[in-house]
Coordinates of C-alpha atoms in Angstrom, one line a residue:
X4 CA 136.5 116.7 121.5
X5 CA 137.2 119.5 122.2
X6 CA 134.3 122.2 123.9
X7 CA 132.8 123.5 119.8
X8 CA 134.7 120.8 117.2
X9 CA 132.6 119.0 115.4
X10 CA 133.2 114.9 114.1
X11 CA 132.3 113.4 111.3
X12 CA 133.4 109.9 110.7
X13 CA 132.1 107.1 108.3
X14 CA 131.4 104.1 109.7
X15 CA 129.8 100.4 108.8
X16 CA 127.1 99.1 110.7
X17 CA 130.5 97.0 112.4
X18 CA 131.8 99.4 113.7
X19 CA 128.5 102.2 114.4
X20 CA 127.8 99.2 117.9
X21 CA 130.8 98.8 119.0
X22 CA 129.8 102.2 120.4
X23 CA 126.4 102.3 123.4
X24 CA 123.4 105.1 122.7
X25 CA 120.8 105.6 124.3
X26 CA 117.4 108.0 122.7
X27 CA 117.1 110.1 125.0
X28 CA 113.2 110.6 126.9
X29 CA 112.1 113.3 125.4
X30 CA 112.7 111.6 121.7
X31 CA 110.0 110.6 119.9
X32 CA 109.0 107.3 119.9
X33 CA 110.2 104.9 117.5
X34 CA 107.0 105.7 114.3
X35 CA 108.5 103.0 111.9
X36 CA 105.8 100.1 110.2
X37 CA 103.0 102.3 111.8
X38 CA 99.6 101.8 110.5
X39 CA 98.0 104.8 109.2
X40 CA 95.1 106.0 109.0
X41 CA 93.2 102.3 106.9
X42 CA 95.3 101.0 108.3
X43 CA 97.3 100.2 106.1
X44 CA 101.2 99.2 108.2
X45 CA 103.8 101.7 107.0
X46 CA 106.2 100.0 103.9
X47 CA 109.4 102.0 105.7
X48 CA 111.2 98.6 107.6
X49 CA 110.6 97.1 103.9
X50 CA 112.2 99.9 102.1
X51 CA 115.0 99.6 104.4
X52 CA 115.5 96.5 103.9
X53 CA 114.4 95.5 100.1
X54 CA 116.4 98.7 99.0
X55 CA 120.2 97.7 101.0
X56 CA 119.6 93.6 99.6
X57 CA 119.5 94.7 96.2
X58 CA 122.7 96.0 96.0
X59 CA 124.3 93.1 97.3
X60 CA 121.9 90.5 94.9
X61 CA 122.6 92.5 91.8
X62 CA 127.1 91.9 92.5
X63 CA 126.3 89.0 91.3
X64 CA 129.0 87.1 92.7
X65 CA 131.7 89.7 92.6
X66 CA 132.2 92.8 95.9
X67 CA 129.4 94.8 96.2
X68 CA 129.2 98.1 96.6
X69 CA 128.8 100.5 100.5
X70 CA 125.5 101.6 100.6
X71 CA 124.8 104.3 103.0
X72 CA 121.7 104.7 104.4
X73 CA 121.9 108.7 106.3
X74 CA 123.0 110.6 108.3
X75 CA 123.3 110.2 112.4
X76 CA 123.8 112.6 115.1
X77 CA 125.4 112.5 118.5
X78 CA 125.7 114.1 121.7
X79 CA 128.3 112.1 123.6
X80 CA 127.9 111.4 127.5
X81 CA 129.9 111.7 130.6
X82 CA 128.9 107.7 130.8
X83 CA 130.4 107.1 127.7
X84 CA 127.6 106.4 126.3
X85 CA 125.9 108.3 122.6
X86 CA 123.1 110.6 123.1
X87 CA 121.2 109.7 120.0
X88 CA 119.2 113.8 118.4
X89 CA 118.6 112.1 115.3
X90 CA 119.1 109.6 113.3
X91 CA 117.0 106.8 115.7
X92 CA 114.4 105.3 113.3
X93 CA 117.1 103.8 111.6
X94 CA 118.7 103.3 114.1
X95 CA 117.1 101.0 115.3
X96 CA 116.0 99.7 112.3
X97 CA 119.0 98.7 112.0
X98 CA 119.1 97.1 115.8
X99 CA 115.9 95.2 115.6
X100 CA 117.7 93.4 112.1
X101 CA 120.3 92.6 114.5
X102 CA 118.2 90.6 116.8
X103 CA 116.4 88.8 113.4
X104 CA 119.3 87.3 112.2
X105 CA 120.7 86.3 115.3
X106 CA 117.2 84.8 116.2
X107 CA 116.9 83.6 112.7
X108 CA 120.5 81.3 112.3
X109 CA 119.6 79.9 116.1
X110 CA 116.7 78.9 114.9
X111 CA 118.0 77.0 112.4
X112 CA 121.0 76.0 114.4
X113 CA 124.0 77.6 113.3
X114 CA 126.4 78.6 114.6
X115 CA 125.4 82.8 116.2
X116 CA 129.3 85.1 114.8
X117 CA 131.0 86.5 118.1
X118 CA 130.8 89.9 116.1
X119 CA 127.2 89.7 116.1
X120 CA 126.3 88.7 119.6
X121 CA 128.3 92.0 120.8
X122 CA 126.7 94.4 118.6
X123 CA 123.5 93.5 119.8
X124 CA 125.0 94.1 123.7
X125 CA 128.2 93.6 125.5
X126 CA 129.6 95.1 129.4
X127 CA 131.7 98.2 129.6
X128 CA 133.7 98.9 132.7
X129 CA 133.8 102.9 133.4
X130 CA 136.9 104.1 135.7
X131 CA 136.2 103.3 139.0
X132 CA 136.6 99.5 137.4
X133 CA 132.2 99.2 138.0
X134 CA 131.6 97.0 134.4
X135 CA 127.9 96.5 133.5
X136 CA 126.3 94.8 130.8
X137 CA 124.0 96.4 127.9
X138 CA 122.2 96.7 125.0
X139 CA 124.0 98.2 122.4
X140 CA 121.0 100.8 122.2
X141 CA 118.3 101.8 124.6
X142 CA 115.3 103.5 124.1
X143 CA 114.5 105.7 127.0
X144 CA 111.4 107.8 126.2
X145 CA 108.3 106.0 128.0
X146 CA 106.6 105.6 125.5
X147 CA 108.9 102.3 124.8
X148 CA 108.6 100.6 128.2
X149 CA 112.5 98.7 127.8
X150 CA 110.5 96.7 125.2
X151 CA 113.8 96.4 122.4
X152 CA 116.0 94.9 125.7
X153 CA 113.7 92.2 125.2
X154 CA 114.6 92.1 121.0
X155 CA 118.2 92.3 122.2
X156 CA 117.9 89.4 124.2
X157 CA 116.8 86.9 122.0
X158 CA 112.3 87.4 123.6
X159 CA 111.8 87.9 118.5
X160 CA 108.2 86.8 118.6
X161 CA 107.5 86.2 122.3
X162 CA 107.7 90.2 123.1
X163 CA 105.1 92.0 124.1
X164 CA 103.2 93.3 120.5
X165 CA 100.8 95.6 121.9
X166 CA 100.9 98.1 124.2
X167 CA 101.9 101.5 123.9
X168 CA 103.3 102.7 119.9
X169 CA 106.5 102.6 120.4
X170 CA 105.6 98.2 121.4
X171 CA 103.3 97.4 118.6
X172 CA 105.9 99.4 115.7
X173 CA 108.8 97.2 117.2
X174 CA 106.7 93.9 116.6
X175 CA 105.4 95.5 112.7
X176 CA 109.5 96.0 112.0
X177 CA 110.9 92.9 114.2
X178 CA 108.3 91.1 111.8
X179 CA 108.9 93.4 108.5
X180 CA 112.7 91.5 109.2
X181 CA 111.6 87.8 109.5
X182 CA 109.5 87.7 107.2
X183 CA 112.1 89.6 104.8
X184 CA 114.9 86.9 105.7
X185 CA 112.3 83.7 105.6
X186 CA 111.5 85.8 101.9
X187 CA 113.5 86.5 100.4
X188 CA 116.6 84.6 101.9
X189 CA 115.1 81.6 101.7
X190 CA 115.8 80.7 105.3
X191 CA 118.5 79.8 104.1
X192 CA 121.8 80.1 106.6
X193 CA 124.5 80.7 104.5
X194 CA 122.7 83.1 102.5
X195 CA 121.7 84.9 105.9
X196 CA 125.6 84.7 106.9
X197 CA 126.2 86.4 103.5
X198 CA 123.4 89.0 104.1
X199 CA 124.8 90.1 107.4
X200 CA 128.1 90.2 106.3
X201 CA 126.8 92.9 103.6
X202 CA 124.6 95.3 106.2
X203 CA 127.5 95.4 108.8
X204 CA 130.6 95.5 106.7
X205 CA 129.3 97.4 103.5
X206 CA 126.3 99.6 104.7
X207 CA 127.3 102.9 106.1
X208 CA 126.8 105.4 107.3
X209 CA 127.5 109.2 108.6
X210 CA 127.5 110.1 112.3
X211 CA 129.1 113.6 113.7
X212 CA 129.6 113.5 117.1
X213 CA 128.9 117.0 119.1
X214 CA 129.9 118.8 121.8
X215 CA 126.9 118.7 123.7
X216 CA 123.7 118.6 123.5
X217 CA 123.0 122.3 121.2
X218 CA 125.0 121.4 119.2
X219 CA 123.0 118.3 118.4
X220 CA 120.1 119.7 118.3
X221 CA 121.3 122.4 115.8
X222 CA 123.1 120.3 113.0
X223 CA 120.0 118.1 113.3
X224 CA 117.8 121.4 113.0
X225 CA 119.8 122.1 109.4
X226 CA 119.3 119.0 107.5
X227 CA 116.1 118.4 108.0
X228 CA 115.8 122.4 106.4
X229 CA 117.9 121.5 103.7
X230 CA 116.6 119.1 100.0
X231 CA 119.2 116.6 101.3
X232 CA 117.5 113.9 98.8
X233 CA 117.8 115.9 96.3
X234 CA 121.6 116.2 95.6
X235 CA 122.4 113.7 93.3
X236 CA 120.7 115.7 90.7
X237 CA 123.6 118.7 90.3
X238 CA 126.1 117.1 88.5
X239 CA 123.2 116.7 85.5
X240 CA 121.4 120.1 86.2
X241 CA 125.4 121.9 85.7
X242 CA 125.6 119.8 82.7
X243 CA 122.2 120.7 81.7
X244 CA 123.2 124.7 82.6
X245 CA 127.3 124.4 81.1
X246 CA 125.4 123.1 77.2
X247 CA 122.6 126.2 77.8
X248 CA 122.6 129.5 76.6
X249 CA 121.7 132.4 78.4
X250 CA 118.2 132.1 77.5
X251 CA 117.5 129.6 78.7
X252 CA 118.8 129.5 82.3
X253 CA 115.0 131.1 83.1
X254 CA 113.2 128.7 81.3
X255 CA 115.8 125.4 82.3
X256 CA 115.0 125.8 86.2
X257 CA 111.4 126.5 86.6
X258 CA 111.4 123.1 84.9
X259 CA 114.6 122.3 86.8
X260 CA 112.9 123.0 89.4
X261 CA 108.9 121.2 88.9
X262 CA 111.5 118.2 87.9
X263 CA 113.2 117.8 91.0
X264 CA 109.6 119.4 93.4
X265 CA 107.6 115.8 91.6
X266 CA 110.6 113.5 92.7
X267 CA 110.0 115.1 96.2
X268 CA 106.8 115.0 96.2
X269 CA 106.3 111.3 95.2
X270 CA 109.0 110.5 97.4
X271 CA 111.5 108.9 94.4
X272 CA 115.3 108.4 94.7
X273 CA 116.4 110.8 92.1
X274 CA 119.2 108.9 90.9
X275 CA 116.9 105.7 90.3
X276 CA 114.4 107.3 88.9
X277 CA 117.0 109.1 86.3
X278 CA 118.5 104.6 86.2
X279 CA 114.8 103.8 85.0
X280 CA 114.5 106.9 83.2
X281 CA 117.8 106.2 80.9
X282 CA 116.6 102.2 80.4
X283 CA 112.8 102.8 79.4
X284 CA 114.4 105.6 76.2
X285 CA 117.8 104.7 75.8
X286 CA 119.5 101.9 76.7
X287 CA 119.0 98.4 76.8
X288 CA 122.0 97.5 79.6
X289 CA 120.5 96.6 82.6
X290 CA 123.9 96.7 84.2
X291 CA 124.0 99.9 84.6
X292 CA 124.2 101.7 87.8
X293 CA 123.2 104.4 89.9
X294 CA 127.0 105.8 90.0
X295 CA 127.4 106.1 86.3
X296 CA 124.9 107.7 85.6
X297 CA 127.0 111.0 84.3
X298 CA 129.3 109.2 82.6
X299 CA 126.4 107.7 80.7
X300 CA 124.9 111.0 79.7
X301 CA 127.7 112.4 79.2
X302 CA 130.0 110.1 76.1
X303 CA 125.9 109.9 74.9
X304 CA 124.8 113.1 74.2
X305 CA 124.1 112.1 70.9
X306 CA 121.3 109.4 71.5
X307 CA 119.8 112.2 73.9
X308 CA 120.2 114.8 72.8
X309 CA 120.6 116.9 76.2
X310 CA 123.6 118.9 74.6
X311 CA 122.0 120.5 71.3
X312 CA 118.7 120.9 73.1
X313 CA 119.4 120.7 77.4
X314 CA 115.7 122.1 77.7
X315 CA 113.9 120.6 75.5
X316 CA 116.0 116.9 77.6
X317 CA 115.1 118.9 81.0
X318 CA 111.5 119.3 79.8
X319 CA 110.9 115.1 78.5
X320 CA 112.9 114.3 82.1
X321 CA 109.7 116.1 83.6
X322 CA 107.5 114.7 82.3
X323 CA 108.1 110.9 82.8
X324 CA 108.6 112.0 86.3
X325 CA 104.9 113.3 86.4
X326 CA 103.8 110.2 84.9
X327 CA 106.2 108.5 87.4
X328 CA 104.9 110.7 90.0
X329 CA 101.1 109.1 89.2
X330 CA 102.9 105.4 88.4
X331 CA 103.7 105.2 92.1
X332 CA 100.2 106.8 92.9
X333 CA 97.9 103.5 91.1
X334 CA 97.2 106.3 87.9
X335 CA 98.6 105.7 84.3
X336 CA 101.0 108.1 82.6
X337 CA 98.0 110.6 82.1
X338 CA 97.1 110.7 85.7
X339 CA 94.0 108.5 85.8
X340 CA 93.1 105.4 87.1
X341 CA 94.4 101.8 86.1
X342 CA 94.2 99.1 88.2
X343 CA 96.9 96.9 87.3
X344 CA 99.2 99.2 88.2
X345 CA 97.6 100.0 91.7
X346 CA 97.7 96.3 92.1
X347 CA 101.5 95.9 90.9
X348 CA 101.8 97.6 93.4
X349 CA 99.9 95.8 96.0
X350 CA 101.9 92.7 94.8
X351 CA 105.3 94.7 95.4
X352 CA 105.4 96.7 97.5
X353 CA 107.5 100.6 97.9
X354 CA 110.8 98.6 97.4
X355 CA 110.1 96.7 93.1
X356 CA 109.5 99.2 91.3
X357 CA 111.6 97.4 87.8
X358 CA 108.1 96.8 86.1
X359 CA 108.4 100.3 85.7
X360 CA 110.7 100.5 83.2
X361 CA 107.8 99.0 81.2
X362 CA 105.8 101.7 82.1
X363 CA 107.7 105.0 81.0
X364 CA 109.2 102.9 78.0
X365 CA 104.9 102.5 76.4
X366 CA 103.9 105.6 78.3
X367 CA 102.8 106.7 74.9
X368 CA 100.1 104.5 74.3
X369 CA 97.1 104.7 73.9
X370 CA 95.0 104.3 78.2
X371 CA 93.7 101.2 76.3
X372 CA 96.7 99.7 75.0
X373 CA 98.4 100.9 78.7
X374 CA 95.8 99.2 80.5
X375 CA 95.7 96.0 79.0
X376 CA 100.1 95.9 79.2
X377 CA 100.1 97.3 82.7
X378 CA 98.0 94.2 82.9
X379 CA 100.1 92.2 81.0
X380 CA 103.3 93.4 83.4
X381 CA 101.9 92.6 86.8
X382 CA 100.8 88.8 85.8
X383 CA 103.5 88.8 84.3
X384 CA 105.6 90.3 88.2
X385 CA 103.3 88.0 90.1
X386 CA 105.1 84.8 88.2
X387 CA 108.4 85.9 88.4
X388 CA 108.5 86.9 92.8
X389 CA 106.6 83.8 92.8
X390 CA 108.7 81.4 91.3
X391 CA 111.9 82.8 92.9
X392 CA 112.9 85.0 90.2
X393 CA 116.1 86.7 90.9
X394 CA 116.0 90.3 90.8
X395 CA 118.6 90.9 88.2
X396 CA 117.3 88.6 85.9
X397 CA 114.0 89.7 85.6
X398 CA 115.4 93.1 85.1
X399 CA 117.5 92.1 83.0
X400 CA 113.7 90.4 80.1
X401 CA 112.9 94.6 81.7
X402 CA 115.5 95.5 80.4
X403 CA 115.5 93.8 76.7
X404 CA 111.9 94.2 76.5
X405 CA 111.1 98.2 77.5
X406 CA 113.7 98.7 74.1
X407 CA 110.6 96.6 71.9
X408 CA 108.2 98.6 73.4
X409 CA 109.7 101.6 72.4
X410 CA 108.4 101.0 69.2
X411 CA 104.6 99.9 69.4
X412 CA 102.0 102.0 68.4
X413 CA 99.6 100.0 67.2
X414 CA 97.3 97.3 68.5
X415 CA 98.6 94.3 67.0
X416 CA 102.2 95.5 67.6
X417 CA 101.9 95.5 71.4
X418 CA 100.4 92.0 70.6
X419 CA 103.8 90.7 69.2
X420 CA 104.8 92.5 72.1
X421 CA 103.1 90.3 74.0
X422 CA 104.2 86.9 72.8
X423 CA 107.2 88.0 72.7
X424 CA 108.7 89.7 76.5
X425 CA 105.4 88.2 78.4
X426 CA 103.9 85.1 77.7
X427 CA 106.9 83.3 76.9
X428 CA 108.8 84.6 80.0
X429 CA 105.7 83.5 81.4
X430 CA 105.5 80.0 79.8
X431 CA 109.0 80.2 80.6
X432 CA 108.6 80.2 84.9
X433 CA 105.6 78.9 84.5
X434 CA 106.5 75.4 86.2
X435 CA 108.6 77.1 89.5
X436 CA 104.7 79.1 90.2
X437 CA 102.8 76.2 89.9
X438 CA 104.8 74.1 92.3
X439 CA 105.7 77.4 94.5
X440 CA 101.6 77.6 94.6
X441 CA 101.3 73.9 95.0
X442 CA 103.5 73.7 98.4
X443 CA 103.6 77.5 99.9
X444 CA 104.1 78.2 103.4
X445 CA 102.4 81.9 104.8
X446 CA 106.7 82.7 105.3
X447 CA 107.2 81.6 101.4
X448 CA 106.3 85.4 101.4
X449 CA 106.4 88.9 102.4
X450 CA 102.6 89.0 104.5
X451 CA 101.4 92.0 102.3
X452 CA 102.1 89.6 98.6
X453 CA 100.4 86.8 100.0
X454 CA 97.7 89.0 101.3
X455 CA 97.4 89.6 97.9
X456 CA 97.2 86.8 96.6
X457 CA 94.9 85.4 98.5
X458 CA 92.6 88.7 97.8
X459 CA 93.4 87.8 93.6
X460 CA 91.9 85.0 94.1
X461 CA 89.1 85.3 96.1
X462 CA 88.5 88.5 93.8
X463 CA 89.0 85.6 91.0
X464 CA 85.8 84.0 91.8
X465 CA 83.7 86.8 92.9
X466 CA 84.0 87.7 89.0
X467 CA 84.2 84.6 87.0
X468 CA 80.2 84.1 89.2
X469 CA 79.1 87.6 88.8
X470 CA 80.7 89.3 86.3
X471 CA 83.8 92.4 86.3
X472 CA 81.1 95.2 87.3
X473 CA 81.8 97.2 90.6
X474 CA 84.0 93.8 91.7
X475 CA 87.3 95.3 89.1
X476 CA 88.7 97.2 92.1
X477 CA 91.3 94.6 94.6
X478 CA 91.8 97.8 96.6
X479 CA 88.2 96.3 98.0
X480 CA 89.1 93.4 98.3
X481 CA 92.0 94.2 100.3
X482 CA 89.8 96.3 102.4
X483 CA 91.5 96.2 106.4
X484 CA 87.9 94.8 107.8
X485 CA 89.5 91.7 105.7
X486 CA 92.1 90.0 107.1
X487 CA 93.4 85.4 106.7
X488 CA 91.5 83.3 108.5
X489 CA 93.5 79.5 109.3
X490 CA 90.8 77.5 108.4
X491 CA 92.9 75.0 110.4
X492 CA 93.0 77.6 114.2
X493 CA 97.0 78.5 114.9
X494 CA 96.4 77.8 118.3
X495 CA 93.4 75.4 117.9
X496 CA 91.1 74.4 120.6
X497 CA 91.5 70.2 122.0
X498 CA 88.0 69.8 120.1
X499 CA 89.6 70.9 117.1
X500 CA 93.2 69.5 117.4
X501 CA 91.5 66.4 118.0
X502 CA 88.8 66.6 114.9
X503 CA 91.2 67.8 112.7
X504 CA 93.2 64.2 114.0
X505 CA 97.1 63.7 113.0
X506 CA 99.2 66.9 111.4
X507 CA 101.8 64.8 109.3
X508 CA 104.8 65.2 108.2
X509 CA 104.3 69.3 108.1
X510 CA 104.1 70.5 111.1
X511 CA 103.6 73.8 109.3
X512 CA 100.6 72.6 108.2
X513 CA 98.3 74.9 109.5
X514 CA 100.9 78.1 107.9
X515 CA 100.2 76.0 104.3
X516 CA 98.7 78.2 101.6
X517 CA 95.8 76.0 101.5
X518 CA 94.5 76.2 104.5
X519 CA 94.1 80.1 104.4
X520 CA 90.7 81.3 103.3
X521 CA 90.4 85.5 102.7
X522 CA 87.3 87.1 104.6
X523 CA 86.0 89.0 106.6
X524 CA 87.3 90.4 110.1
X525 CA 84.2 89.8 111.7
X526 CA 83.7 86.6 110.7
X527 CA 87.1 85.3 111.4
X528 CA 87.3 86.4 114.6
X529 CA 84.0 85.1 115.2
X530 CA 85.3 81.7 113.8
X531 CA 88.2 82.0 116.4
X532 CA 90.2 79.0 116.7
X533 CA 87.2 76.2 117.1
X534 CA 86.8 72.8 115.7
X535 CA 86.4 72.9 111.5
X536 CA 82.0 71.5 111.6
X537 CA 82.8 75.2 113.7
X538 CA 83.4 77.5 111.6
X539 CA 81.4 76.4 108.6
X540 CA 78.2 78.2 110.0
X541 CA 80.3 81.9 109.8
X542 CA 81.8 81.2 106.9
X543 CA 78.1 80.7 105.4
X544 CA 77.6 85.0 106.0
X545 CA 81.0 85.9 104.4
X546 CA 79.9 87.9 101.0
X547 CA 82.8 86.1 99.2
X548 CA 81.1 83.3 97.0
X549 CA 84.4 81.0 98.2
X550 CA 84.4 80.9 102.3
X551 CA 80.7 80.4 101.1
X552 CA 81.9 77.8 99.1
X553 CA 84.7 76.2 101.2
X554 CA 82.0 72.8 103.2
X555 CA 79.3 72.9 100.5
X556 CA 78.0 74.1 96.9
X557 CA 75.8 76.3 97.2
X558 CA 73.9 75.9 93.9
X559 CA 72.3 79.6 92.9
X560 CA 70.0 77.9 90.2
X561 CA 70.1 75.5 87.4
X562 CA 73.2 76.9 84.1
X563 CA 73.4 80.8 85.6
X564 CA 76.2 81.6 85.9
X565 CA 77.5 81.6 89.6
X566 CA 76.2 77.9 89.5
X567 CA 78.8 77.5 87.1
X568 CA 81.6 78.8 89.0
X569 CA 80.7 77.0 92.6
X570 CA 80.5 73.9 90.7
X571 CA 83.8 74.8 90.4
X572 CA 85.5 74.8 94.1
X573 CA 86.5 73.1 96.6
X574 CA 84.7 72.1 98.9
X575 CA 85.6 70.2 101.9
X576 CA 83.5 68.5 104.6
X577 CA 85.8 67.3 106.8
X578 CA 89.5 69.4 107.1
X579 CA 92.5 67.5 108.4
X580 CA 95.9 66.4 106.4
X581 CA 94.1 65.6 103.1
X582 CA 92.4 68.5 102.7
X583 CA 94.8 71.1 103.1
X584 CA 96.8 69.5 100.0
X585 CA 94.0 69.2 97.8
X586 CA 92.8 72.6 98.0
X587 CA 96.6 73.9 97.7
X588 CA 96.5 72.5 94.5
X589 CA 93.2 73.2 93.5
X590 CA 94.7 76.6 94.3
X591 CA 97.3 76.4 92.6
X592 CA 96.0 75.6 89.2
X593 CA 92.8 78.5 89.9
X594 CA 96.0 80.9 90.4
X595 CA 97.3 79.7 86.2
X596 CA 93.9 81.4 85.2
X597 CA 94.2 83.7 87.3
X598 CA 97.7 85.0 86.5
X599 CA 96.6 84.0 82.8
X600 CA 100.3 81.5 82.8
X601 CA 99.8 79.1 80.1
X602 CA 98.4 75.5 82.1
X603 CA 101.3 73.4 79.7
X604 CA 103.1 73.6 75.8
X605 CA 100.8 74.8 73.6
X606 CA 103.0 73.4 71.1
X607 CA 106.3 70.8 70.1
X608 CA 108.6 74.7 69.6
X609 CA 107.4 76.6 73.4
X610 CA 107.6 73.0 75.2
X611 CA 111.3 73.2 73.9
X612 CA 111.7 76.6 75.6

């Protein structure tokens, strides 16, 4: 390229990783997945993977559309390696994703595609004829300490997970990808290959190559100074202004500015919001794609009224965007805290938002009615996710339900809606829900979802024993000072192994749900890798009834509420394979209560569903 030209290329991931890149030592660290001050891990990697997977999954057997992940800015060095000036977070995450896919396939004894191997590392020969083997991506800042090469070389979970900021964040990123492959793709080699094919052939980015670093930094500054995230709204904005009277321009500009700023501040994709808004208010077609929104609006002007009253339509969009931002923050449409909305965010993570369609469709309800709706949605969402219902299937149900929800106005209407659209779905999937709860391992779920499950069951027992006063906030239980305890340790001492006895057919029994207990971190650390008999005294000091009653029933009276609750628990004086099975079956049965899932058919008609 010339000394002045800027070269821009639209590349799929497979083409991107045909070249070599380095992140210069003056760049900042890898920060995706970094924990905040509250100790909660960032969800950028989860969102990156989930957004890509949703595009593939929505294709339903047809050729899926391409998916754009952004722009990178590079400058080629004299050795032919690209200096990565902007975009290192998504490039590093993409590289780690390729490493994790390779490692997952290897663990499944599946063939590793040659293309995948070469996208991670390859050799290059310079003009002198010297051949050098290297990783496709190299982090040169001091904080990285060569850790990325560990993942490239296949060390995976054996790579250091603590030390510098980047080492910790990269370990979190790799773990997040492996959790995704296990939970969303069931560690199925064919599904993983399909995802790999889509990821490398349909996921694309724009690579901007500049002749020197100073030009690259200027472009980086320009990109990051612009509101690039909101450009997708321009067509709709033009459509409204086209139908507005000149006297309405100022009002429309003001509303539009507030609308777009609300979405920007919330970190939400404008097109996703628009799609959900349409599905919540006008259309039950769950197949409406984001790239079809403008065409849909153009052909449904009578329904939306945007041609006759563009300002009114913009006002409606703005009000919906405000409510949507509240939902993202765990609140109801009026801005007040709604625990079930916050809980659903902890359950679904950052990517699963289809249930927001129902929130939008029901935002006209009174506060008590909306709170009840949100509670029912949380329960159903949990059933769908644990039972493994595909996103395209439950989105279809959501789209149908939203049409009906728009007309709900009375408590009787809401009762009928819940019975027809929510209770019926829970009945339909209850057997799969119970089966998965009874057989689940830790890798069957994303880590945040596993924590939600355990905290929710623990909370349920506390409320049953003590009443709901002061205990309704799941955040109290999900506090970072609490953690997952493996009753039979992941790395047991010889004494713990001897006391536990034979592992049995399931070599991964330690990762069964029945072997997990939700306790305070201090108790988790104190219990350590000890035998069960030595752990029980530590559990006794927990503030949670479920943990305190792990070994024996501790009665507080004769017929008081706490005593009645404790009698329903599953204490085990000894810990072995059979005890884990019994406890997991108990947890599966109790989960039916926690998420209000009917335990059995209530009528011949229901049994036939």
